[in-house]
mmCIF file of C-alpha atoms and ligand atoms in Angstrom:
data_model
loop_
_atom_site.group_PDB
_atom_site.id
_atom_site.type_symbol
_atom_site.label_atom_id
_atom_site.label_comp_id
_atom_site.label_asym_id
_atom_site.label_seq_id
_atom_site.Cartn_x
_atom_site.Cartn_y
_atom_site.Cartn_z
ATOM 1 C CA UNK A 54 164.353 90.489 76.798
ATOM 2 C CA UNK A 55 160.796 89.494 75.432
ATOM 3 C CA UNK A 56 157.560 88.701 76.362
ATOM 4 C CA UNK A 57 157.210 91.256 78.650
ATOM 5 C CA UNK A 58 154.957 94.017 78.504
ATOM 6 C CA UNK A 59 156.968 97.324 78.483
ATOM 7 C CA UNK A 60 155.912 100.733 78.786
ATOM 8 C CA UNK A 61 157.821 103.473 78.817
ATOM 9 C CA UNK A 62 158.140 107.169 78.440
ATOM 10 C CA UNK A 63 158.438 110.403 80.268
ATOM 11 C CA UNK A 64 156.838 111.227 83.261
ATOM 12 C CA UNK A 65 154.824 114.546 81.607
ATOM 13 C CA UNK A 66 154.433 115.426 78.115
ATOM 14 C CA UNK A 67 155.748 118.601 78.249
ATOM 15 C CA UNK A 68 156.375 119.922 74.533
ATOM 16 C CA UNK A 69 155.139 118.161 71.201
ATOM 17 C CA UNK A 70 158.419 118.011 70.390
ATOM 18 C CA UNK A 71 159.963 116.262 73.167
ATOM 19 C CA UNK A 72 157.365 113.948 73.198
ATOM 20 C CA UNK A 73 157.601 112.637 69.545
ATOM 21 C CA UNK A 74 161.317 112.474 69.868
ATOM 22 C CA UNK A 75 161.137 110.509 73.047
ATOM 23 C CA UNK A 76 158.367 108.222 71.125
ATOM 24 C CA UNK A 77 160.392 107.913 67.907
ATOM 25 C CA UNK A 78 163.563 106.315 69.687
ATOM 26 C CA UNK A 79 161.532 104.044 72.328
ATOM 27 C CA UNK A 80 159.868 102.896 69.181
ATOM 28 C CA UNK A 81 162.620 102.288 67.306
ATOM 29 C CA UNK A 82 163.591 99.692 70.593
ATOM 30 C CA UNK A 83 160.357 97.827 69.845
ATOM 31 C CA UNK A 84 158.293 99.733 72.633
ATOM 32 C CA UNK A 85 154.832 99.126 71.791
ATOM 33 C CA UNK A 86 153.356 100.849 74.918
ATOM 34 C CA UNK A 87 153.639 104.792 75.182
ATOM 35 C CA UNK A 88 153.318 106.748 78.374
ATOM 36 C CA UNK A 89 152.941 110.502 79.077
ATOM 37 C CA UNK A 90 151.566 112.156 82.058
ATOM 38 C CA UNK A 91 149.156 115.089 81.576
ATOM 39 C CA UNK A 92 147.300 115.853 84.609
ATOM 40 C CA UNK A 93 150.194 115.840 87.119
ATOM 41 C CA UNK A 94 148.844 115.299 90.539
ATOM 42 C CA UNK A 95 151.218 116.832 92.274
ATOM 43 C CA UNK A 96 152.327 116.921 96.175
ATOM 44 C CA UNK A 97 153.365 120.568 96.288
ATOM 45 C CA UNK A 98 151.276 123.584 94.640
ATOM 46 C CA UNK A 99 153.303 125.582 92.292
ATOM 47 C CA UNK A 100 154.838 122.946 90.571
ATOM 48 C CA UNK A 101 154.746 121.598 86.677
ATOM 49 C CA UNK A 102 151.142 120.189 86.721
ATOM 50 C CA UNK A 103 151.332 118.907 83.626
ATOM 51 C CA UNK A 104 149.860 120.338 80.233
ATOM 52 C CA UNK A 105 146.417 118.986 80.790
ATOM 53 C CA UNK A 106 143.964 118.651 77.298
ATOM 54 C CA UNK A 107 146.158 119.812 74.461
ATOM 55 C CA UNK A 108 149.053 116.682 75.380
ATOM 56 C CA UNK A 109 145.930 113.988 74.173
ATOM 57 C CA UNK A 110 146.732 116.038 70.275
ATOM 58 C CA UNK A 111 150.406 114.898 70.764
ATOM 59 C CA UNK A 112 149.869 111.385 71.957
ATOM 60 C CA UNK A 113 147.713 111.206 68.894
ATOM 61 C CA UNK A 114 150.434 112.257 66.868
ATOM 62 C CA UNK A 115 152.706 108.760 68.414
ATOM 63 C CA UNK A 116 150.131 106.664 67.460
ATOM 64 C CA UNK A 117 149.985 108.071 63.921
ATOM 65 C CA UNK A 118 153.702 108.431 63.387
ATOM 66 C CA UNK A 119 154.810 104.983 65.131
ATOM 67 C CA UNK A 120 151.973 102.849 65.723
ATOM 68 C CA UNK A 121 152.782 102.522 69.698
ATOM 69 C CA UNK A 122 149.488 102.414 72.186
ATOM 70 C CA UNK A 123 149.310 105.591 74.073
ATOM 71 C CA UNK A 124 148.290 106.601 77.576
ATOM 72 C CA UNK A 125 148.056 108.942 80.010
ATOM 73 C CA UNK A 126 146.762 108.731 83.812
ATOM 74 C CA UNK A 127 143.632 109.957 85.147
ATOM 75 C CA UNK A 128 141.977 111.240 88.342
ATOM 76 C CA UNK A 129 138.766 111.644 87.708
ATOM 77 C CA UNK A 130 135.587 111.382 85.410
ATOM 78 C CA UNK A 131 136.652 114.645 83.307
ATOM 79 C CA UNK A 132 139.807 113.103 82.672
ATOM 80 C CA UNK A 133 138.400 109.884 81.898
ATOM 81 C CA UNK A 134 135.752 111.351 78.796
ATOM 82 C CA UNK A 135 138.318 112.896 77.533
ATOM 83 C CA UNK A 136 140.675 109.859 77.395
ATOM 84 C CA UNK A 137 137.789 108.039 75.785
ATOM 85 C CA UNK A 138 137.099 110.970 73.300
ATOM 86 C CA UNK A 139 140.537 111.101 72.434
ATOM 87 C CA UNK A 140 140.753 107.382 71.902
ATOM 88 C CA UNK A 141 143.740 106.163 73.850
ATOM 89 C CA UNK A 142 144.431 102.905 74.174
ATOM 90 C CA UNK A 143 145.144 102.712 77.783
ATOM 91 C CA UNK A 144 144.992 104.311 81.089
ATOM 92 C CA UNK A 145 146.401 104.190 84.566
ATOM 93 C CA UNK A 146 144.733 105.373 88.033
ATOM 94 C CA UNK A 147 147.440 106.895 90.294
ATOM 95 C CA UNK A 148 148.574 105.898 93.287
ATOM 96 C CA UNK A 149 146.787 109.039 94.718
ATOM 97 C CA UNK A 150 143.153 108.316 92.786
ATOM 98 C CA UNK A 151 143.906 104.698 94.146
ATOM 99 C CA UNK A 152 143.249 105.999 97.954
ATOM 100 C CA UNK A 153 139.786 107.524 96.851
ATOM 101 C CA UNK A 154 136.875 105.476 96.456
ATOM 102 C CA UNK A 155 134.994 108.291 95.116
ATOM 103 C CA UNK A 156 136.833 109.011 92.346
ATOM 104 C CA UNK A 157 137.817 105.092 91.464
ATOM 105 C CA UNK A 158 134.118 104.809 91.219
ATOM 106 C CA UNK A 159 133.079 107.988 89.130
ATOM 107 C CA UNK A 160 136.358 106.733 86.898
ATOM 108 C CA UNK A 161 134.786 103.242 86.603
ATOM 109 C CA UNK A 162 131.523 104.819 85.857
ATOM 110 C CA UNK A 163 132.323 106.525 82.720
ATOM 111 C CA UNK A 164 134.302 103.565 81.266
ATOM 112 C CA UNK A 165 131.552 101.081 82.553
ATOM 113 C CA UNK A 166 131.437 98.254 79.918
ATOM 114 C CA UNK A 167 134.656 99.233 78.195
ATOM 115 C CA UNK A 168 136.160 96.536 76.813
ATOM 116 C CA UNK A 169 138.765 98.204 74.108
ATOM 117 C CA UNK A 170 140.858 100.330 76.456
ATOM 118 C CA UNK A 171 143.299 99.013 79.514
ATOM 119 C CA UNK A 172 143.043 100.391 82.556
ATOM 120 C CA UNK A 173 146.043 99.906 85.238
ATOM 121 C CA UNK A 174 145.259 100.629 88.681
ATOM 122 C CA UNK A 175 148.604 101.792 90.718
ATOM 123 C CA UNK A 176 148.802 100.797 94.253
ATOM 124 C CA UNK A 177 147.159 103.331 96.699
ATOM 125 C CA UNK A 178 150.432 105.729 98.266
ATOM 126 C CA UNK A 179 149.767 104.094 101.782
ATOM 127 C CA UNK A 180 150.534 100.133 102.090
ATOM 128 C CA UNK A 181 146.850 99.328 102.591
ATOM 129 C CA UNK A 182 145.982 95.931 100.007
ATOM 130 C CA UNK A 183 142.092 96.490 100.308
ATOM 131 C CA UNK A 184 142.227 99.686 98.917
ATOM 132 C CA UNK A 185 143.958 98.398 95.972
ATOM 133 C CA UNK A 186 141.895 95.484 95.838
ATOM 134 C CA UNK A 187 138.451 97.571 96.302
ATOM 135 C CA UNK A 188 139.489 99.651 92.902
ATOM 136 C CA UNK A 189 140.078 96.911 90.983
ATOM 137 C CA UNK A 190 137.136 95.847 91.908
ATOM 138 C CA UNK A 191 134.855 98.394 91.528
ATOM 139 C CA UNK A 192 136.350 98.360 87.556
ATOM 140 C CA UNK A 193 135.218 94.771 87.575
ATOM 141 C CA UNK A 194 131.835 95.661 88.678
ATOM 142 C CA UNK A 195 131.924 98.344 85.872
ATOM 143 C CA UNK A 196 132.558 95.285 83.390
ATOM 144 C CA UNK A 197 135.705 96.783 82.357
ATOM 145 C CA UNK A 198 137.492 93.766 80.351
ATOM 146 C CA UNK A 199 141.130 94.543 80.149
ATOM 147 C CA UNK A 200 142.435 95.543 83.951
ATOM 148 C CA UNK A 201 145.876 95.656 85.310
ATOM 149 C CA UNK A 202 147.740 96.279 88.278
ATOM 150 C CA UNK A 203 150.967 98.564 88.880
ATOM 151 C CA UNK A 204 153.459 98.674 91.647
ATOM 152 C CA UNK A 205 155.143 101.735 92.533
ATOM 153 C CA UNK A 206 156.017 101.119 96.142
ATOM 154 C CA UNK A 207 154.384 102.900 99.319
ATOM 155 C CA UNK A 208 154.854 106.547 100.468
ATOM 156 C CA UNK A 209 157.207 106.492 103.509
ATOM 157 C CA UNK A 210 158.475 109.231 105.616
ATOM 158 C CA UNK A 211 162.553 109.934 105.551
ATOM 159 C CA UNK A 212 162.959 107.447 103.271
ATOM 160 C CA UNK A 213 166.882 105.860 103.583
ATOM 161 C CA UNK A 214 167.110 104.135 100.262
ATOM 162 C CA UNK A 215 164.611 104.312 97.727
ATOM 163 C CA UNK A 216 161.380 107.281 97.111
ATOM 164 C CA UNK A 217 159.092 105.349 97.577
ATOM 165 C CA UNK A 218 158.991 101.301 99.707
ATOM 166 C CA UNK A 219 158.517 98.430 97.328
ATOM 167 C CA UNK A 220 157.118 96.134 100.624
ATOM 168 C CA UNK A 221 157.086 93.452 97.332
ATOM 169 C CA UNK A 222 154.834 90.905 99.783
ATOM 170 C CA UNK A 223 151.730 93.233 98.589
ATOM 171 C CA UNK A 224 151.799 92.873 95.335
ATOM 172 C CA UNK A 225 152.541 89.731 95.734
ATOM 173 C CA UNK A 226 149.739 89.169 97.603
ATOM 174 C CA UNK A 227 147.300 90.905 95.511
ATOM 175 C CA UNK A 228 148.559 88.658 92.430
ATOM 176 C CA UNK A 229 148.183 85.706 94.375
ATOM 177 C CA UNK A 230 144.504 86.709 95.040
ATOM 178 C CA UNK A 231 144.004 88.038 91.677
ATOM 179 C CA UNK A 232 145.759 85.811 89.137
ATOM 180 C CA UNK A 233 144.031 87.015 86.191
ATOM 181 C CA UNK A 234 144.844 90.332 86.437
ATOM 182 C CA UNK A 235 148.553 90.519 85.364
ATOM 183 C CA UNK A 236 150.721 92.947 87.373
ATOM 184 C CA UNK A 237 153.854 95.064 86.261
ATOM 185 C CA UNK A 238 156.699 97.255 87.898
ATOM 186 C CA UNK A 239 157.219 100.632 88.212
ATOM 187 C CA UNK A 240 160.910 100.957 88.802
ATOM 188 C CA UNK A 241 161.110 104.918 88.462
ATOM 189 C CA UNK A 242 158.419 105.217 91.108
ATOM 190 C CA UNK A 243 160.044 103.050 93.584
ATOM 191 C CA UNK A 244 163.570 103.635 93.006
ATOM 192 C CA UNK A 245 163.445 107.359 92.670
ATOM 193 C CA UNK A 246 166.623 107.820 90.843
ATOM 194 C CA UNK A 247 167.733 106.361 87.703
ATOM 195 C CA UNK A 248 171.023 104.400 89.703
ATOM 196 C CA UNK A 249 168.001 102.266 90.880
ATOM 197 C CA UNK A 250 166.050 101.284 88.284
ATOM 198 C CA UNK A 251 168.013 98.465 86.181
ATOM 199 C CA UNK A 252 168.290 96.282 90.124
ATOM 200 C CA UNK A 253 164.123 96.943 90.633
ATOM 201 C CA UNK A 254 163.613 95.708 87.373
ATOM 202 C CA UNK A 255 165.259 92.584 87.549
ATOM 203 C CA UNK A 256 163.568 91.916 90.929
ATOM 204 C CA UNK A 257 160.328 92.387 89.123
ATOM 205 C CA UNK A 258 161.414 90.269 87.073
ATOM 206 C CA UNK A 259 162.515 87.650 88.906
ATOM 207 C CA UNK A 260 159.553 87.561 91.475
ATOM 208 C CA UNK A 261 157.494 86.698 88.111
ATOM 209 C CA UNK A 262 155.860 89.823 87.430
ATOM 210 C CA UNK A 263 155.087 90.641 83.893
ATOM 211 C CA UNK A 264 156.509 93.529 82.741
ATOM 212 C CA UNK A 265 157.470 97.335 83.724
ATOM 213 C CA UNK A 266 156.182 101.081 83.557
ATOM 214 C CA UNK A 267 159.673 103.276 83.043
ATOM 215 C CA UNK A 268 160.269 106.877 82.758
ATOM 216 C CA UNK A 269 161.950 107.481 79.683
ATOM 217 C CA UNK A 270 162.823 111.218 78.720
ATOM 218 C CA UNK A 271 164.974 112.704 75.615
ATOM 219 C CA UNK A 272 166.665 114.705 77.951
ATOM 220 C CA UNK A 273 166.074 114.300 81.683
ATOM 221 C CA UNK A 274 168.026 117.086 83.302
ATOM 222 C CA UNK A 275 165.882 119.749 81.677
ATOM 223 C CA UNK A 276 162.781 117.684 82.627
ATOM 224 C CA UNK A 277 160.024 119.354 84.701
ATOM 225 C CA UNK A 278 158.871 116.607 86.590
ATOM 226 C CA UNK A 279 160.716 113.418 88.264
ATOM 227 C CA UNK A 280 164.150 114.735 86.323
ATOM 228 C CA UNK A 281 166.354 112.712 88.680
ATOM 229 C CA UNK A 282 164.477 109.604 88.194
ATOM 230 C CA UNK A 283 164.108 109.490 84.246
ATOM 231 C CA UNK A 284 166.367 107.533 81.885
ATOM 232 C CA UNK A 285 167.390 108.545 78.210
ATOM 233 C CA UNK A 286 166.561 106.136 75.673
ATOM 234 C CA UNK A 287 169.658 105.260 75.182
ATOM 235 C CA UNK A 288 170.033 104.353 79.251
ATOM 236 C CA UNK A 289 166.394 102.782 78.868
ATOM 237 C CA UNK A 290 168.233 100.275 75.870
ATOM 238 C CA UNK A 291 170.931 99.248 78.309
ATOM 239 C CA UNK A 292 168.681 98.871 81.141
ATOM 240 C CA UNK A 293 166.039 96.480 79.087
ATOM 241 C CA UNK A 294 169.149 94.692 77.349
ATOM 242 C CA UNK A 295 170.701 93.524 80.182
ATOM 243 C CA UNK A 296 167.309 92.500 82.080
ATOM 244 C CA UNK A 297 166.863 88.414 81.946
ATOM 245 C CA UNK A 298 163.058 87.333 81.601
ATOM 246 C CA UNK A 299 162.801 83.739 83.652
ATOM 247 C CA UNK A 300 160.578 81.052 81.248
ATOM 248 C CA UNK A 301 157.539 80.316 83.151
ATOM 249 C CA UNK A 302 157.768 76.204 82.775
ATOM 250 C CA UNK A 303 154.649 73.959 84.554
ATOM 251 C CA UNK A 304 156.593 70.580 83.602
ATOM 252 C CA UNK A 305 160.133 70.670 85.111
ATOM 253 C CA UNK A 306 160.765 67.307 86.762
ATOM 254 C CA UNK A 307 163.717 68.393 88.986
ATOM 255 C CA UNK A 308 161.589 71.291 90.442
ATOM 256 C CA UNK A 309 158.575 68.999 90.840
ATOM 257 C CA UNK A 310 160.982 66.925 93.242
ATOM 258 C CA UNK A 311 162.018 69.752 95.037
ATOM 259 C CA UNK A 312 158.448 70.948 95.319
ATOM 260 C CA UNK A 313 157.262 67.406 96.596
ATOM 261 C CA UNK A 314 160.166 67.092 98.976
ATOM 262 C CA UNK A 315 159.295 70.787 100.513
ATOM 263 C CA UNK A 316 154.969 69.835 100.572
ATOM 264 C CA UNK A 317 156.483 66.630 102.974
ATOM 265 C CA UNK A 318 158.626 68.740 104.745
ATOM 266 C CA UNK A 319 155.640 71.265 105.068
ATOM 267 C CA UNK A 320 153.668 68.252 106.763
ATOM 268 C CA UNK A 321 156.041 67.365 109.365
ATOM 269 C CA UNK A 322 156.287 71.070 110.241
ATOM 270 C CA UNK A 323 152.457 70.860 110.665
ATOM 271 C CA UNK A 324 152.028 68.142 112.213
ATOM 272 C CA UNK A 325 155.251 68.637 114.890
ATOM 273 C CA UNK A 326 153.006 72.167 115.621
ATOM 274 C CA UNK A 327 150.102 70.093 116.385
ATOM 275 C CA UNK A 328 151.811 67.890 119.147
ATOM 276 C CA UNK A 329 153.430 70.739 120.001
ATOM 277 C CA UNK A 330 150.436 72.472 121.166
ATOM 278 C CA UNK A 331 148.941 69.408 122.270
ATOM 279 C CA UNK A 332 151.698 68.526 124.982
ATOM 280 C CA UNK A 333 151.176 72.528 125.520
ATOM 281 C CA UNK A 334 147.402 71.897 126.375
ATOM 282 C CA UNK A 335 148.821 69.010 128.985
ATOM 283 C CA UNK A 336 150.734 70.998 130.347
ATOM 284 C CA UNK A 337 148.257 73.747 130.980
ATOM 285 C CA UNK A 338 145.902 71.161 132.212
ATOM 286 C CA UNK A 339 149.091 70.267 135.025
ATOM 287 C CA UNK A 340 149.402 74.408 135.755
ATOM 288 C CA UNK A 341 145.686 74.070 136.820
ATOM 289 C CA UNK A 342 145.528 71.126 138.496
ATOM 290 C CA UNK A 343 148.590 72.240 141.036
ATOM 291 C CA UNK A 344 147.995 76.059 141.055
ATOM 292 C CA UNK A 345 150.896 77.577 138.602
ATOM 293 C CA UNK A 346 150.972 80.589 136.800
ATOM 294 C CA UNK A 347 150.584 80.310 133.288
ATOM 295 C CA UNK A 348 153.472 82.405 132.081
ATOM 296 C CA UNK A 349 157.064 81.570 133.780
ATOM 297 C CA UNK A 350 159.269 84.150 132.416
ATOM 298 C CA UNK A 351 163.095 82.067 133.345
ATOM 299 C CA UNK A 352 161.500 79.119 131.561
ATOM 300 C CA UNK A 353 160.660 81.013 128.070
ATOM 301 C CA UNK A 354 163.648 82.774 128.441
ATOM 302 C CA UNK A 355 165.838 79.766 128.453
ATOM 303 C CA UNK A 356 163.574 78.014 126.107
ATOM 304 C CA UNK A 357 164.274 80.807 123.160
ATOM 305 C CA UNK A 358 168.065 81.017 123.936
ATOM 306 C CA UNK A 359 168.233 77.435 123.807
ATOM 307 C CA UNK A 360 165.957 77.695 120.488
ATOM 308 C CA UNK A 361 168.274 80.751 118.771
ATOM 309 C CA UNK A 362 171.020 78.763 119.606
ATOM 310 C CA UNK A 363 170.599 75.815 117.669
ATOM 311 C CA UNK A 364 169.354 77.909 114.962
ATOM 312 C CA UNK A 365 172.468 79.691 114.852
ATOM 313 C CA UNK A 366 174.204 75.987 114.410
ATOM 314 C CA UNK A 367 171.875 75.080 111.733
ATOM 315 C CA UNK A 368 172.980 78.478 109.793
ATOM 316 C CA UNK A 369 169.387 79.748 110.212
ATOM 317 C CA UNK A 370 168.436 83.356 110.268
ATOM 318 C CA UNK A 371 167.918 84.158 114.045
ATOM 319 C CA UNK A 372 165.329 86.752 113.646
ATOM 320 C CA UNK A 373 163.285 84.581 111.503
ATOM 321 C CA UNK A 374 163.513 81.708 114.474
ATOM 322 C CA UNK A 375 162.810 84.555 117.455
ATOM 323 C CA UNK A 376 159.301 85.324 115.655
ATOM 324 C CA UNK A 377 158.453 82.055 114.569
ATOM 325 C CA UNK A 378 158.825 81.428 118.451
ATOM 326 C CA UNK A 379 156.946 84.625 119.571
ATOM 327 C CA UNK A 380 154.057 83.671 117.491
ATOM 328 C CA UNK A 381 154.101 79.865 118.954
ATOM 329 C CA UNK A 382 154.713 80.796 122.507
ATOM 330 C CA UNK A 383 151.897 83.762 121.991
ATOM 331 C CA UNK A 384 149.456 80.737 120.781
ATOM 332 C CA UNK A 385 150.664 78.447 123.538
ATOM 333 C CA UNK A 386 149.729 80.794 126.153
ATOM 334 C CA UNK A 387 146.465 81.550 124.770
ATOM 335 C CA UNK A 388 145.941 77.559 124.709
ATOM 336 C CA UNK A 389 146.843 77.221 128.618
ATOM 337 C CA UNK A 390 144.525 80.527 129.235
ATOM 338 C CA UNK A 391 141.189 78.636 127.920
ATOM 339 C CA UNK A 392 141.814 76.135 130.356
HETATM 340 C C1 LIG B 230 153.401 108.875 87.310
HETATM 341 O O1 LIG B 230 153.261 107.744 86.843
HETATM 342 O O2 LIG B 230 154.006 109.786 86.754
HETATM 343 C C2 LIG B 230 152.875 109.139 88.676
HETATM 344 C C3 LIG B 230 152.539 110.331 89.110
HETATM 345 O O3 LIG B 230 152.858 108.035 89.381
HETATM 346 P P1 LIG B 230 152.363 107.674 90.879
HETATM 347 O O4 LIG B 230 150.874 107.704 90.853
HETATM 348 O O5 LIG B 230 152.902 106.295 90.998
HETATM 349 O O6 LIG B 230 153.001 108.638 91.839
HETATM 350 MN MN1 LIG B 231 156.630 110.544 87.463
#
């Protein structure tokens, strides 16, 4: 695996110890990117809530004694001076901060003009793009340089499968509005246990992201934060090992076919819509002319059987066809209505 940014390690710094020993072997994989949380924003009271102030001494101590970058996550303008005072190299904003304007903002006023350290902004907990998209940009306005994004999936009550819900469309989304700003994976946040982490992170991968956030302890089950979640190093080696990293290529001439062959296809679809509604707008105009009721319930019914039916031939996903069809019939009607 290369080219990919990678940073790992464990979710709190806990001891000095078990965070140089958990630097020292991620190092010794070629991790160049050091995480340790030490303001723990935690949902429950009572809990490890991290060691606060004396951790930024130990992540001093990586840097000296391997050379990685170090960071830590902060949640508001205290934490933020003393990153800066400390001198770490980067830092990330929670998905928690990420909900609060206020503190986004009194965060992007103490680094305002940085240009040295990175700052990641995690996705807010709630699936809500604007607030993502209004802390990154009130870092821009701050003329912070070096800004990146971080997806760690979307709080969800009762969740079946995974901690938190990747709903991958938003980040997505946000890349495809920000291209610039490069975006990474947080497998440990998503998956929630370690069983999930290597499968998130070739998604990641393969939906072009470029690179990861892990959790990376030197001995999980005695961890006092996210223990179930956290990978050894030696896990974290056969986890990034097996990951494949897809060459981004601009000049492939058999995908350029394919491309131009789906743009045409595209423009039939378009246009076909087009007369589609147009023949829709006739028949509206006949509705009027003789009296009818816009909406004739046997008629759509028949029409989407008929519809699911020969998608069903065609080996296309039903579903998919049923709301393409809700959304055309919904437009349809709204056509006739403006008659
Ligand atoms: C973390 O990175 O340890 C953390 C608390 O993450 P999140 O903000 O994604 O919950
Ligand atoms: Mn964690």
């Amino acid at each position: 695996m290369n080219c990919a940014l990678i940073i790992a390690g464990p979710c709190s710094a806990e001891s000095e110890q078990q965070v140089i020993s958990t630097a020292k072997a991620l190092s010794a994989q070629g991790v160049k990117y050091f995480r340790a949380g030490l303001w723990k924003p935690r949902t429950q009271p009572g809990t490890f809530e991290g060691v606060g102030e004396i951790g930024l001494q130990w992540l001093h101590q990586v840097k000296i004694n391997t050379g990685m970058a170090v960071g830590t996550e902060i949640a508001n303008a205290e934490h933020a001076r003393l990153a800066v005072a400390a001198g770490l190299d980067f830092v990330w904003i929670g998905a928690r901060t990420t909900t609060n304007p206020f503190a986004v903002q009194e965060i992007a006023n103490v680094l305002r003009g940085n240009n040295d350290m990175l700052v990641l902004v995690k996705n807010p907990m709630n699936p809500d793009i604007n607030l993502w998209i209004g802390a990154i940009k009130r870092l821009q306005q701050a003329g912070i340089q070096r800004i990146m994004a971080i997806h760690r999936g979307f709080s969800i009550y009762n969740s079946l499968s995974y901690r938190n819900d990747p709903q991958w469309h938003i980040p997505i989304e946000l890349h495809r509005q920000f291209p610039k700003i490069p975006i990474i994976c947080d497998p440990s946040h998503i998956g929630g246990a370690k069983e999930h982490i290597q499968h998130l992170s070739q998604k990641a991968f393969d939906l072009d992201f470029d690179g990861l956030m892990i959790e990376v302890h030197n001995n999980p089950a005695q961890a006092l934060s996210d223990a179930e979640q956290q990978l050894t190093p030696a896990e974290f080696a056969s986890v990034t090992q097996s990951l494949v990293v897809h060459q981004r290529t601009t000049n492939n001439h058999e995908l350029a076919e394919l491309r131009s062959q789906i743009d045409s296809l595209d423009t039939i679809l378009i246009e076909t819509l087009a007369r589609r509604m147009q023949v829709s707008r006739e028949i509206g105009d006949y509705k009027h002319k003789h009296n009818m009721p816009i909406v004739q319930t046997g008629r759509y019914n028949d029409l989407i059987q008929n519809r699911l039916d020969l998608a069903d031939e065609l080996g296309l996903s039903t579903q998919l066809i049923k709301q393409i069809y809700q959304l055309i019939h919904e437009e349809s009607v709204n056509i006739q209505l403006k008659k």
